[in-house]
């Protein structure tokens, strides 16, 4: 119930009357009042004004609810969650434990001292952001592993664009999530497999949530900046993990086509002229489509080619 009250307060972002809350939840106003009291004890700053109601001012310093696992309404994702205040990298931590953990186990940290980005880059991971790694064990051949990056960026986009945050986030191929052209999240997918069989995939997602504007890189944004309010980390994680669970289940049920369709609808890259800096080459052309493994189909001057990874800039 406390979670639902927080959701209502967050969504409103302003004063909402006790009566409205009690109606929405089907409980008495006295019950709402009791839960507000409990939330304040847990460190939530909630202002109340006669005739106006309640307004969420600040969420507590300890950002992740230790009850997150129990708050989740999921089938696979987050049945087990390992929470840390600080780790070197959640992807490293996840890889250390992946063999013995179940499909869907999640590692979360508030800070990373050695966050890793794509192509050996550093991923600056200060307090205010959130760093999440998913241990996945789908029954697929190794060449399909990049599809999990599509699953992950779609789950994040569907979280950010849901009614709670109501944003217009877009995916920049291969796996950056942007709002108004600025990066809010990056995804790093790592695979352990032999020739035929996957041992595990670790998908790491770093998200700028309440990251202080002063320490954000120039071309980056945060959820706080976009929604103009401090975001509850617990509620964000609940929503993200639940969206992830849904998309991951669609995936394991064989519905990759639908996932790719939705991914395309949210793409910031397709239909545009782009320059792609790959590991050894640079390509230029029209970003036409993605194939079912997430490779970009690029129409260059000479021919159509498939590009598997790279950094994209618009031409
Ligand atoms: C990129 O855009 O280059 C990808 C960034 C991926 C960062 C995330 S944060 C959680 C996980 N742990 C890491 O060390 N990296 C990923």
PDB file of C-alpha atoms and ligand atoms in Angstrom:
ATOM      1  CA  UNK A   1       0.000   0.000   0.000  1.00  0.00           C
ATOM      2  CA  UNK A   2       2.841   2.393   0.867  1.00  0.00           C
ATOM      3  CA  UNK A   3       4.329   1.786  -2.570  1.00  0.00           C
ATOM      4  CA  UNK A   4       1.038   2.644  -4.261  1.00  0.00           C
ATOM      5  CA  UNK A   5       0.674   5.835  -2.239  1.00  0.00           C
ATOM      6  CA  UNK A   6       4.201   6.847  -3.248  1.00  0.00           C
ATOM      7  CA  UNK A   7       3.372   6.124  -6.869  1.00  0.00           C
ATOM      8  CA  UNK A   8       0.309   8.384  -6.698  1.00  0.00           C
ATOM      9  CA  UNK A   9       2.278  11.190  -5.036  1.00  0.00           C
ATOM     10  CA  UNK A  10       5.114  10.898  -7.565  1.00  0.00           C
ATOM     11  CA  UNK A  11       2.805  10.882 -10.534  1.00  0.00           C
ATOM     12  CA  UNK A  12       0.936  13.940  -9.280  1.00  0.00           C
ATOM     13  CA  UNK A  13       4.111  15.895  -8.489  1.00  0.00           C
ATOM     14  CA  UNK A  14       1.918  18.389  -6.632  1.00  0.00           C
ATOM     15  CA  UNK A  15      -0.645  18.422  -3.834  1.00  0.00           C
ATOM     16  CA  UNK A  16      -3.261  15.699  -3.931  1.00  0.00           C
ATOM     17  CA  UNK A  17      -6.088  15.407  -1.460  1.00  0.00           C
ATOM     18  CA  UNK A  18      -6.366  12.551   1.030  1.00  0.00           C
ATOM     19  CA  UNK A  19      -9.830  11.918  -0.339  1.00  0.00           C
ATOM     20  CA  UNK A  20      -8.578  11.449  -3.888  1.00  0.00           C
ATOM     21  CA  UNK A  21      -5.915   9.014  -2.674  1.00  0.00           C
ATOM     22  CA  UNK A  22      -8.360   7.081  -0.536  1.00  0.00           C
ATOM     23  CA  UNK A  23     -10.786   6.815  -3.481  1.00  0.00           C
ATOM     24  CA  UNK A  24      -8.100   5.622  -5.851  1.00  0.00           C
ATOM     25  CA  UNK A  25      -6.943   2.963  -3.411  1.00  0.00           C
ATOM     26  CA  UNK A  26     -10.332   2.026  -1.996  1.00  0.00           C
ATOM     27  CA  UNK A  27      -9.298   2.604   1.615  1.00  0.00           C
ATOM     28  CA  UNK A  28     -10.395   5.086   4.286  1.00  0.00           C
ATOM     29  CA  UNK A  29      -8.812   8.510   4.695  1.00  0.00           C
ATOM     30  CA  UNK A  30      -7.673   7.442   8.150  1.00  0.00           C
ATOM     31  CA  UNK A  31      -5.757   4.550   6.546  1.00  0.00           C
ATOM     32  CA  UNK A  32      -4.131   6.963   4.070  1.00  0.00           C
ATOM     33  CA  UNK A  33      -3.138   9.189   6.982  1.00  0.00           C
ATOM     34  CA  UNK A  34      -1.585   6.212   8.805  1.00  0.00           C
ATOM     35  CA  UNK A  35       0.454   5.226   5.754  1.00  0.00           C
ATOM     36  CA  UNK A  36       1.642   8.821   5.325  1.00  0.00           C
ATOM     37  CA  UNK A  37       2.837   8.719   8.923  1.00  0.00           C
ATOM     38  CA  UNK A  38       4.715   5.471   8.258  1.00  0.00           C
ATOM     39  CA  UNK A  39       6.274   6.893   5.093  1.00  0.00           C
ATOM     40  CA  UNK A  40       7.488   9.937   7.022  1.00  0.00           C
ATOM     41  CA  UNK A  41       9.039   7.621   9.594  1.00  0.00           C
ATOM     42  CA  UNK A  42      10.860   5.889   6.735  1.00  0.00           C
ATOM     43  CA  UNK A  43      12.388   9.226   5.782  1.00  0.00           C
ATOM     44  CA  UNK A  44       9.995  10.447   3.071  1.00  0.00           C
ATOM     45  CA  UNK A  45       9.361  14.166   3.413  1.00  0.00           C
ATOM     46  CA  UNK A  46       5.657  14.662   2.738  1.00  0.00           C
ATOM     47  CA  UNK A  47       4.102  18.071   3.212  1.00  0.00           C
ATOM     48  CA  UNK A  48       0.442  18.333   4.097  1.00  0.00           C
ATOM     49  CA  UNK A  49      -1.764  21.417   3.826  1.00  0.00           C
ATOM     50  CA  UNK A  50      -5.356  21.797   4.886  1.00  0.00           C
ATOM     51  CA  UNK A  51      -7.659  21.868   1.866  1.00  0.00           C
ATOM     52  CA  UNK A  52      -4.848  20.883  -0.532  1.00  0.00           C
ATOM     53  CA  UNK A  53      -3.669  17.507   0.700  1.00  0.00           C
ATOM     54  CA  UNK A  54      -0.306  15.830   0.489  1.00  0.00           C
ATOM     55  CA  UNK A  55       2.791  16.520  -1.577  1.00  0.00           C
ATOM     56  CA  UNK A  56       5.989  14.470  -1.809  1.00  0.00           C
ATOM     57  CA  UNK A  57       8.929  16.795  -1.246  1.00  0.00           C
ATOM     58  CA  UNK A  58      11.884  14.464  -0.881  1.00  0.00           C
ATOM     59  CA  UNK A  59      12.628  10.754  -0.800  1.00  0.00           C
ATOM     60  CA  UNK A  60      14.965   9.428   1.922  1.00  0.00           C
ATOM     61  CA  UNK A  61      18.730   9.368   1.648  1.00  0.00           C
ATOM     62  CA  UNK A  62      18.830   5.610   1.655  1.00  0.00           C
ATOM     63  CA  UNK A  63      17.551   5.373  -1.879  1.00  0.00           C
ATOM     64  CA  UNK A  64      16.815   1.711  -2.376  1.00  0.00           C
ATOM     65  CA  UNK A  65      14.187   0.053  -0.302  1.00  0.00           C
ATOM     66  CA  UNK A  66      15.536  -3.103   1.278  1.00  0.00           C
ATOM     67  CA  UNK A  67      12.111  -4.569   0.513  1.00  0.00           C
ATOM     68  CA  UNK A  68      12.503  -4.070  -3.239  1.00  0.00           C
ATOM     69  CA  UNK A  69      12.377  -7.821  -3.942  1.00  0.00           C
ATOM     70  CA  UNK A  70       9.029  -8.081  -2.138  1.00  0.00           C
ATOM     71  CA  UNK A  71       7.658  -4.975  -3.831  1.00  0.00           C
ATOM     72  CA  UNK A  72       8.112  -6.511  -7.273  1.00  0.00           C
ATOM     73  CA  UNK A  73       5.377  -8.031  -9.319  1.00  0.00           C
ATOM     74  CA  UNK A  74       7.509 -10.191 -11.606  1.00  0.00           C
ATOM     75  CA  UNK A  75       7.908 -13.792 -12.740  1.00  0.00           C
ATOM     76  CA  UNK A  76      11.618 -14.075 -13.540  1.00  0.00           C
ATOM     77  CA  UNK A  77      13.427 -10.770 -13.101  1.00  0.00           C
ATOM     78  CA  UNK A  78      14.476  -9.727  -9.594  1.00  0.00           C
ATOM     79  CA  UNK A  79      13.357 -12.843  -7.728  1.00  0.00           C
ATOM     80  CA  UNK A  80      16.779 -12.386  -6.173  1.00  0.00           C
ATOM     81  CA  UNK A  81      18.361  -8.941  -5.913  1.00  0.00           C
ATOM     82  CA  UNK A  82      21.814  -8.166  -4.569  1.00  0.00           C
ATOM     83  CA  UNK A  83      21.998  -4.566  -3.367  1.00  0.00           C
ATOM     84  CA  UNK A  84      25.250  -2.697  -2.780  1.00  0.00           C
ATOM     85  CA  UNK A  85      26.106   0.824  -1.736  1.00  0.00           C
ATOM     86  CA  UNK A  86      29.332   0.579  -3.711  1.00  0.00           C
ATOM     87  CA  UNK A  87      31.016  -1.985  -5.978  1.00  0.00           C
ATOM     88  CA  UNK A  88      33.748  -1.791  -8.612  1.00  0.00           C
ATOM     89  CA  UNK A  89      31.262  -2.673 -11.360  1.00  0.00           C
ATOM     90  CA  UNK A  90      27.881  -4.397 -11.134  1.00  0.00           C
ATOM     91  CA  UNK A  91      28.750  -6.254 -14.343  1.00  0.00           C
ATOM     92  CA  UNK A  92      31.922  -7.595 -12.686  1.00  0.00           C
ATOM     93  CA  UNK A  93      29.977  -8.601  -9.589  1.00  0.00           C
ATOM     94  CA  UNK A  94      27.283 -10.270 -11.714  1.00  0.00           C
ATOM     95  CA  UNK A  95      29.883 -12.203 -13.725  1.00  0.00           C
ATOM     96  CA  UNK A  96      31.548 -13.466 -10.543  1.00  0.00           C
ATOM     97  CA  UNK A  97      28.303 -15.045  -9.330  1.00  0.00           C
ATOM     98  CA  UNK A  98      26.513 -15.737 -12.624  1.00  0.00           C
ATOM     99  CA  UNK A  99      27.240 -19.458 -12.900  1.00  0.00           C
ATOM    100  CA  UNK A 100      25.585 -20.276  -9.607  1.00  0.00           C
ATOM    101  CA  UNK A 101      22.717 -17.778  -9.779  1.00  0.00           C
ATOM    102  CA  UNK A 102      19.339 -18.233 -11.471  1.00  0.00           C
ATOM    103  CA  UNK A 103      18.059 -16.561 -14.632  1.00  0.00           C
ATOM    104  CA  UNK A 104      16.799 -13.087 -13.743  1.00  0.00           C
ATOM    105  CA  UNK A 105      19.027 -12.386 -10.728  1.00  0.00           C
ATOM    106  CA  UNK A 106      19.811  -8.668 -10.474  1.00  0.00           C
ATOM    107  CA  UNK A 107      22.815  -6.827  -9.032  1.00  0.00           C
ATOM    108  CA  UNK A 108      22.287  -3.165  -8.125  1.00  0.00           C
ATOM    109  CA  UNK A 109      24.685  -0.576  -6.768  1.00  0.00           C
ATOM    110  CA  UNK A 110      24.378   3.102  -5.834  1.00  0.00           C
ATOM    111  CA  UNK A 111      27.975   3.847  -6.824  1.00  0.00           C
ATOM    112  CA  UNK A 112      30.569   2.115  -9.007  1.00  0.00           C
ATOM    113  CA  UNK A 113      34.261   2.772  -8.519  1.00  0.00           C
ATOM    114  CA  UNK A 114      35.206   1.114 -11.795  1.00  0.00           C
ATOM    115  CA  UNK A 115      32.096   1.350 -13.980  1.00  0.00           C
ATOM    116  CA  UNK A 116      32.749   0.071 -17.497  1.00  0.00           C
ATOM    117  CA  UNK A 117      31.282   1.390 -20.728  1.00  0.00           C
ATOM    118  CA  UNK A 118      31.337  -0.044 -24.223  1.00  0.00           C
ATOM    119  CA  UNK A 119      34.602  -0.472 -26.090  1.00  0.00           C
ATOM    120  CA  UNK A 120      36.774  -0.380 -22.979  1.00  0.00           C
ATOM    121  CA  UNK A 121      35.621   3.076 -21.948  1.00  0.00           C
ATOM    122  CA  UNK A 122      35.026   4.182 -18.397  1.00  0.00           C
ATOM    123  CA  UNK A 123      31.441   4.710 -17.225  1.00  0.00           C
ATOM    124  CA  UNK A 124      31.511   7.434 -14.626  1.00  0.00           C
ATOM    125  CA  UNK A 125      29.205   6.170 -11.873  1.00  0.00           C
ATOM    126  CA  UNK A 126      28.659   8.724  -9.111  1.00  0.00           C
ATOM    127  CA  UNK A 127      25.968   8.780  -6.422  1.00  0.00           C
ATOM    128  CA  UNK A 128      22.619   9.872  -7.816  1.00  0.00           C
ATOM    129  CA  UNK A 129      22.762   7.433 -10.725  1.00  0.00           C
ATOM    130  CA  UNK A 130      21.766   3.799 -10.496  1.00  0.00           C
ATOM    131  CA  UNK A 131      23.744   0.861 -11.822  1.00  0.00           C
ATOM    132  CA  UNK A 132      21.948  -2.386 -12.572  1.00  0.00           C
ATOM    133  CA  UNK A 133      23.136  -5.705 -14.010  1.00  0.00           C
ATOM    134  CA  UNK A 134      20.868  -8.544 -15.077  1.00  0.00           C
ATOM    135  CA  UNK A 135      22.076 -12.151 -15.088  1.00  0.00           C
ATOM    136  CA  UNK A 136      20.220 -13.848 -17.947  1.00  0.00           C
ATOM    137  CA  UNK A 137      20.214 -17.470 -19.028  1.00  0.00           C
ATOM    138  CA  UNK A 138      17.892 -17.733 -22.026  1.00  0.00           C
ATOM    139  CA  UNK A 139      17.911 -20.903 -24.045  1.00  0.00           C
ATOM    140  CA  UNK A 140      19.283 -19.415 -27.285  1.00  0.00           C
ATOM    141  CA  UNK A 141      22.361 -19.908 -29.475  1.00  0.00           C
ATOM    142  CA  UNK A 142      25.244 -17.491 -28.700  1.00  0.00           C
ATOM    143  CA  UNK A 143      24.820 -15.495 -31.928  1.00  0.00           C
ATOM    144  CA  UNK A 144      21.419 -14.351 -30.672  1.00  0.00           C
ATOM    145  CA  UNK A 145      22.890 -12.779 -27.514  1.00  0.00           C
ATOM    146  CA  UNK A 146      22.793  -9.218 -28.967  1.00  0.00           C
ATOM    147  CA  UNK A 147      18.993  -9.513 -28.964  1.00  0.00           C
ATOM    148  CA  UNK A 148      19.148  -9.117 -25.190  1.00  0.00           C
ATOM    149  CA  UNK A 149      20.464  -5.599 -25.714  1.00  0.00           C
ATOM    150  CA  UNK A 150      17.308  -4.865 -27.704  1.00  0.00           C
ATOM    151  CA  UNK A 151      15.196  -6.368 -24.933  1.00  0.00           C
ATOM    152  CA  UNK A 152      16.979  -4.195 -22.369  1.00  0.00           C
ATOM    153  CA  UNK A 153      16.802  -0.886 -24.213  1.00  0.00           C
ATOM    154  CA  UNK A 154      13.125  -1.508 -24.990  1.00  0.00           C
ATOM    155  CA  UNK A 155      12.345  -2.292 -21.334  1.00  0.00           C
ATOM    156  CA  UNK A 156      14.020   0.942 -20.288  1.00  0.00           C
ATOM    157  CA  UNK A 157      12.293   3.018 -22.976  1.00  0.00           C
ATOM    158  CA  UNK A 158       8.915   1.586 -22.020  1.00  0.00           C
ATOM    159  CA  UNK A 159       9.631   2.497 -18.378  1.00  0.00           C
ATOM    160  CA  UNK A 160      10.630   6.080 -19.185  1.00  0.00           C
ATOM    161  CA  UNK A 161       7.731   6.604 -21.595  1.00  0.00           C
ATOM    162  CA  UNK A 162       5.144   5.041 -19.276  1.00  0.00           C
ATOM    163  CA  UNK A 163       2.522   7.177 -17.529  1.00  0.00           C
ATOM    164  CA  UNK A 164       4.707   7.541 -14.414  1.00  0.00           C
ATOM    165  CA  UNK A 165       7.449   9.534 -16.169  1.00  0.00           C
ATOM    166  CA  UNK A 166       5.659  10.366 -19.409  1.00  0.00           C
ATOM    167  CA  UNK A 167       8.806  11.118 -21.394  1.00  0.00           C
ATOM    168  CA  UNK A 168       9.642  10.741 -25.038  1.00  0.00           C
ATOM    169  CA  UNK A 169      12.834   8.712 -24.792  1.00  0.00           C
ATOM    170  CA  UNK A 170      14.421   7.278 -27.951  1.00  0.00           C
ATOM    171  CA  UNK A 171      16.965   4.549 -28.652  1.00  0.00           C
ATOM    172  CA  UNK A 172      20.138   5.425 -30.470  1.00  0.00           C
ATOM    173  CA  UNK A 173      21.527   2.322 -32.101  1.00  0.00           C
ATOM    174  CA  UNK A 174      23.031   0.144 -30.783  1.00  0.00           C
ATOM    175  CA  UNK A 175      22.044   0.802 -27.198  1.00  0.00           C
ATOM    176  CA  UNK A 176      22.051   4.364 -25.912  1.00  0.00           C
ATOM    177  CA  UNK A 177      18.854   5.775 -24.503  1.00  0.00           C
ATOM    178  CA  UNK A 178      18.326   9.471 -25.238  1.00  0.00           C
ATOM    179  CA  UNK A 179      15.901  12.175 -24.213  1.00  0.00           C
ATOM    180  CA  UNK A 180      15.880  15.256 -26.463  1.00  0.00           C
ATOM    181  CA  UNK A 181      19.098  13.996 -28.001  1.00  0.00           C
ATOM    182  CA  UNK A 182      20.889  13.715 -24.651  1.00  0.00           C
ATOM    183  CA  UNK A 183      22.062  10.439 -23.159  1.00  0.00           C
ATOM    184  CA  UNK A 184      20.292   9.257 -20.029  1.00  0.00           C
ATOM    185  CA  UNK A 185      21.499   5.654 -20.039  1.00  0.00           C
ATOM    186  CA  UNK A 186      24.046   3.273 -21.505  1.00  0.00           C
ATOM    187  CA  UNK A 187      23.948  -0.517 -21.798  1.00  0.00           C
ATOM    188  CA  UNK A 188      26.830  -2.971 -21.778  1.00  0.00           C
ATOM    189  CA  UNK A 189      26.065  -6.574 -22.721  1.00  0.00           C
ATOM    190  CA  UNK A 190      28.612  -9.302 -21.953  1.00  0.00           C
ATOM    191  CA  UNK A 191      28.426 -12.953 -22.903  1.00  0.00           C
ATOM    192  CA  UNK A 192      29.942 -16.158 -21.561  1.00  0.00           C
ATOM    193  CA  UNK A 193      29.433 -19.131 -23.835  1.00  0.00           C
ATOM    194  CA  UNK A 194      31.006 -22.033 -25.671  1.00  0.00           C
ATOM    195  CA  UNK A 195      30.414 -22.597 -29.398  1.00  0.00           C
ATOM    196  CA  UNK A 196      26.849 -23.869 -29.066  1.00  0.00           C
ATOM    197  CA  UNK A 197      25.615 -22.921 -25.661  1.00  0.00           C
ATOM    198  CA  UNK A 198      25.312 -19.814 -23.560  1.00  0.00           C
ATOM    199  CA  UNK A 199      26.500 -20.028 -19.966  1.00  0.00           C
ATOM    200  CA  UNK A 200      25.102 -16.617 -19.140  1.00  0.00           C
ATOM    201  CA  UNK A 201      24.613 -13.108 -20.431  1.00  0.00           C
ATOM    202  CA  UNK A 202      25.164 -10.108 -18.196  1.00  0.00           C
ATOM    203  CA  UNK A 203      23.386  -6.930 -19.282  1.00  0.00           C
ATOM    204  CA  UNK A 204      24.503  -3.837 -17.375  1.00  0.00           C
ATOM    205  CA  UNK A 205      22.407  -0.685 -17.473  1.00  0.00           C
ATOM    206  CA  UNK A 206      23.598   2.634 -16.035  1.00  0.00           C
ATOM    207  CA  UNK A 207      20.924   5.304 -15.632  1.00  0.00           C
ATOM    208  CA  UNK A 208      21.290   8.951 -14.631  1.00  0.00           C
ATOM    209  CA  UNK A 209      18.431   9.300 -12.177  1.00  0.00           C
ATOM    210  CA  UNK A 210      19.020  12.068  -9.670  1.00  0.00           C
ATOM    211  CA  UNK A 211      22.565  12.742 -10.825  1.00  0.00           C
ATOM    212  CA  UNK A 212      23.614  16.272  -9.960  1.00  0.00           C
ATOM    213  CA  UNK A 213      23.566  18.445 -13.066  1.00  0.00           C
ATOM    214  CA  UNK A 214      27.029  19.811 -12.247  1.00  0.00           C
ATOM    215  CA  UNK A 215      28.649  16.417 -12.687  1.00  0.00           C
ATOM    216  CA  UNK A 216      26.713  15.280 -15.751  1.00  0.00           C
ATOM    217  CA  UNK A 217      28.689  15.279 -19.002  1.00  0.00           C
ATOM    218  CA  UNK A 218      27.623  18.000 -21.432  1.00  0.00           C
ATOM    219  CA  UNK A 219      25.663  15.755 -23.785  1.00  0.00           C
ATOM    220  CA  UNK A 220      23.900  13.879 -20.962  1.00  0.00           C
ATOM    221  CA  UNK A 221      20.697  14.332 -19.030  1.00  0.00           C
ATOM    222  CA  UNK A 222      19.058  12.769 -15.981  1.00  0.00           C
ATOM    223  CA  UNK A 223      15.572  11.683 -15.043  1.00  0.00           C
ATOM    224  CA  UNK A 224      15.477  14.417 -12.398  1.00  0.00           C
ATOM    225  CA  UNK A 225      16.358  17.051 -14.960  1.00  0.00           C
ATOM    226  CA  UNK A 226      13.725  15.816 -17.410  1.00  0.00           C
ATOM    227  CA  UNK A 227      10.863  15.357 -14.942  1.00  0.00           C
ATOM    228  CA  UNK A 228      11.883  18.409 -12.883  1.00  0.00           C
ATOM    229  CA  UNK A 229      11.607  16.505  -9.633  1.00  0.00           C
ATOM    230  CA  UNK A 230      13.650  14.186  -7.447  1.00  0.00           C
ATOM    231  CA  UNK A 231      12.847  10.621  -8.457  1.00  0.00           C
ATOM    232  CA  UNK A 232      12.270   7.789  -5.984  1.00  0.00           C
ATOM    233  CA  UNK A 233      14.977   5.252  -6.764  1.00  0.00           C
ATOM    234  CA  UNK A 234      12.940   2.366  -5.361  1.00  0.00           C
ATOM    235  CA  UNK A 235       9.910   3.194  -7.469  1.00  0.00           C
ATOM    236  CA  UNK A 236      12.012   3.646 -10.551  1.00  0.00           C
ATOM    237  CA  UNK A 237      13.626   0.256  -9.990  1.00  0.00           C
ATOM    238  CA  UNK A 238      10.276  -1.390  -9.353  1.00  0.00           C
ATOM    239  CA  UNK A 239       8.901  -0.009 -12.587  1.00  0.00           C
ATOM    240  CA  UNK A 240      12.026  -0.785 -14.624  1.00  0.00           C
ATOM    241  CA  UNK A 241      12.333  -4.364 -13.339  1.00  0.00           C
ATOM    242  CA  UNK A 242       8.640  -5.017 -13.955  1.00  0.00           C
ATOM    243  CA  UNK A 243       8.834  -3.683 -17.522  1.00  0.00           C
ATOM    244  CA  UNK A 244      11.998  -5.719 -18.001  1.00  0.00           C
ATOM    245  CA  UNK A 245      10.255  -8.852 -16.754  1.00  0.00           C
ATOM    246  CA  UNK A 246       7.426  -8.385 -19.247  1.00  0.00           C
ATOM    247  CA  UNK A 247       9.684  -7.820 -22.237  1.00  0.00           C
ATOM    248  CA  UNK A 248      12.007 -10.656 -21.195  1.00  0.00           C
ATOM    249  CA  UNK A 249       9.071 -13.053 -20.950  1.00  0.00           C
ATOM    250  CA  UNK A 250       7.875 -11.986 -24.393  1.00  0.00           C
ATOM    251  CA  UNK A 251      11.383 -12.722 -25.584  1.00  0.00           C
ATOM    252  CA  UNK A 252      11.663 -16.166 -24.021  1.00  0.00           C
ATOM    253  CA  UNK A 253       8.209 -16.956 -25.435  1.00  0.00           C
ATOM    254  CA  UNK A 254       9.615 -16.391 -28.915  1.00  0.00           C
ATOM    255  CA  UNK A 255       8.137 -12.957 -29.649  1.00  0.00           C
ATOM    256  CA  UNK A 256      11.303 -11.236 -30.847  1.00  0.00           C
ATOM    257  CA  UNK A 257       9.465  -9.845 -33.878  1.00  0.00           C
ATOM    258  CA  UNK A 258       7.118  -7.775 -31.703  1.00  0.00           C
ATOM    259  CA  UNK A 259      10.048  -6.588 -29.622  1.00  0.00           C
ATOM    260  CA  UNK A 260      11.930  -5.459 -32.721  1.00  0.00           C
ATOM    261  CA  UNK A 261       8.825  -3.661 -34.026  1.00  0.00           C
ATOM    262  CA  UNK A 262       8.462  -1.707 -30.772  1.00  0.00           C
ATOM    263  CA  UNK A 263      12.212  -1.067 -30.703  1.00  0.00           C
ATOM    264  CA  UNK A 264      11.998   0.380 -34.230  1.00  0.00           C
ATOM    265  CA  UNK A 265       9.062   2.596 -33.259  1.00  0.00           C
ATOM    266  CA  UNK A 266      11.264   4.117 -30.575  1.00  0.00           C
ATOM    267  CA  UNK A 267      14.420   4.410 -32.638  1.00  0.00           C
ATOM    268  CA  UNK A 268      16.233   7.686 -33.042  1.00  0.00           C
ATOM    269  CA  UNK A 269      18.540   6.279 -35.695  1.00  0.00           C
ATOM    270  CA  UNK A 270      16.474   4.580 -38.395  1.00  0.00           C
ATOM    271  CA  UNK A 271      15.700   6.642 -41.472  1.00  0.00           C
ATOM    272  CA  UNK A 272      18.578   9.033 -40.825  1.00  0.00           C
ATOM    273  CA  UNK A 273      21.921   9.568 -42.528  1.00  0.00           C
ATOM    274  CA  UNK A 274      24.627   8.485 -40.107  1.00  0.00           C
ATOM    275  CA  UNK A 275      28.333   8.071 -39.689  1.00  0.00           C
ATOM    276  CA  UNK A 276      29.408   5.008 -37.735  1.00  0.00           C
ATOM    277  CA  UNK A 277      32.837   4.639 -36.226  1.00  0.00           C
ATOM    278  CA  UNK A 278      33.473   0.910 -35.914  1.00  0.00           C
ATOM    279  CA  UNK A 279      36.513  -0.795 -34.413  1.00  0.00           C
ATOM    280  CA  UNK A 280      38.598  -0.638 -37.580  1.00  0.00           C
ATOM    281  CA  UNK A 281      36.366   1.139 -40.080  1.00  0.00           C
ATOM    282  CA  UNK A 282      34.183   4.163 -40.593  1.00  0.00           C
ATOM    283  CA  UNK A 283      30.901   3.820 -42.475  1.00  0.00           C
ATOM    284  CA  UNK A 284      28.535   6.438 -43.814  1.00  0.00           C
ATOM    285  CA  UNK A 285      25.078   6.021 -45.210  1.00  0.00           C
ATOM    286  CA  UNK A 286      21.373   5.762 -44.569  1.00  0.00           C
ATOM    287  CA  UNK A 287      20.342   3.754 -41.483  1.00  0.00           C
ATOM    288  CA  UNK A 288      17.658   1.642 -43.143  1.00  0.00           C
ATOM    289  CA  UNK A 289      16.680  -1.023 -40.675  1.00  0.00           C
ATOM    290  CA  UNK A 290      17.904  -3.470 -38.063  1.00  0.00           C
ATOM    291  CA  UNK A 291      17.993  -7.214 -38.605  1.00  0.00           C
ATOM    292  CA  UNK A 292      16.581  -9.713 -36.143  1.00  0.00           C
ATOM    293  CA  UNK A 293      19.828  -9.802 -34.169  1.00  0.00           C
ATOM    294  CA  UNK A 294      20.000  -6.050 -33.848  1.00  0.00           C
ATOM    295  CA  UNK A 295      22.646  -5.437 -36.543  1.00  0.00           C
ATOM    296  CA  UNK A 296      22.150  -2.119 -38.361  1.00  0.00           C
ATOM    297  CA  UNK A 297      21.397  -2.328 -42.069  1.00  0.00           C
ATOM    298  CA  UNK A 298      23.196   0.595 -43.664  1.00  0.00           C
ATOM    299  CA  UNK A 299      22.745   1.757 -47.248  1.00  0.00           C
ATOM    300  CA  UNK A 300      26.094   3.215 -48.269  1.00  0.00           C
ATOM    301  CA  UNK A 301      26.868   4.795 -51.678  1.00  0.00           C
ATOM    302  CA  UNK A 302      27.966   1.433 -53.034  1.00  0.00           C
ATOM    303  CA  UNK A 303      25.831  -1.194 -51.362  1.00  0.00           C
ATOM    304  CA  UNK A 304      23.842  -2.350 -48.375  1.00  0.00           C
ATOM    305  CA  UNK A 305      25.900  -3.618 -45.457  1.00  0.00           C
ATOM    306  CA  UNK A 306      25.291  -4.894 -41.936  1.00  0.00           C
ATOM    307  CA  UNK A 307      27.062  -3.149 -39.088  1.00  0.00           C
ATOM    308  CA  UNK A 308      27.328  -4.997 -35.802  1.00  0.00           C
ATOM    309  CA  UNK A 309      28.690  -2.317 -33.472  1.00  0.00           C
ATOM    310  CA  UNK A 310      30.013   1.212 -33.481  1.00  0.00           C
ATOM    311  CA  UNK A 311      29.454   4.793 -32.382  1.00  0.00           C
ATOM    312  CA  UNK A 312      26.813   6.613 -34.371  1.00  0.00           C
ATOM    313  CA  UNK A 313      26.675  10.293 -35.153  1.00  0.00           C
ATOM    314  CA  UNK A 314      24.110  12.005 -37.362  1.00  0.00           C
ATOM    315  CA  UNK A 315      25.229  13.452 -40.704  1.00  0.00           C
TER     316      UNK A 315
HETATM  317  C1  LIG B   1      28.017   2.655 -22.590  1.00  0.00           C
HETATM  318  O1  LIG B   1      27.171   3.476 -22.934  1.00  0.00           O
HETATM  319  O2  LIG B   1      29.202   2.732 -22.929  1.00  0.00           O
HETATM  320  C2  LIG B   1      27.570   1.519 -21.706  1.00  0.00           C
HETATM  321  C3  LIG B   1      27.571   1.887 -20.239  1.00  0.00           C
HETATM  322  C4  LIG B   1      27.133   0.749 -19.345  1.00  0.00           C
HETATM  323  C5  LIG B   1      27.229   1.094 -17.881  1.00  0.00           C
HETATM  324  C6  LIG B   1      26.619   0.051 -17.004  1.00  0.00           C
HETATM  325  S1  LIG B   1      26.407   0.628 -15.345  1.00  0.00           S
HETATM  326  C7  LIG B   1      26.003  -0.966 -14.812  1.00  0.00           C
HETATM  327  C8  LIG B   1      26.947  -1.904 -15.531  1.00  0.00           C
HETATM  328  N1  LIG B   1      28.205  -2.022 -14.821  1.00  0.00           N
HETATM  329  C9  LIG B   1      29.236  -1.545 -15.533  1.00  0.00           C
HETATM  330  O3  LIG B   1      30.431  -1.526 -15.149  1.00  0.00           O
HETATM  331  N2  LIG B   1      28.794  -1.080 -16.705  1.00  0.00           N
HETATM  332  C10 LIG B   1      27.367  -1.259 -16.861  1.00  0.00           C
END
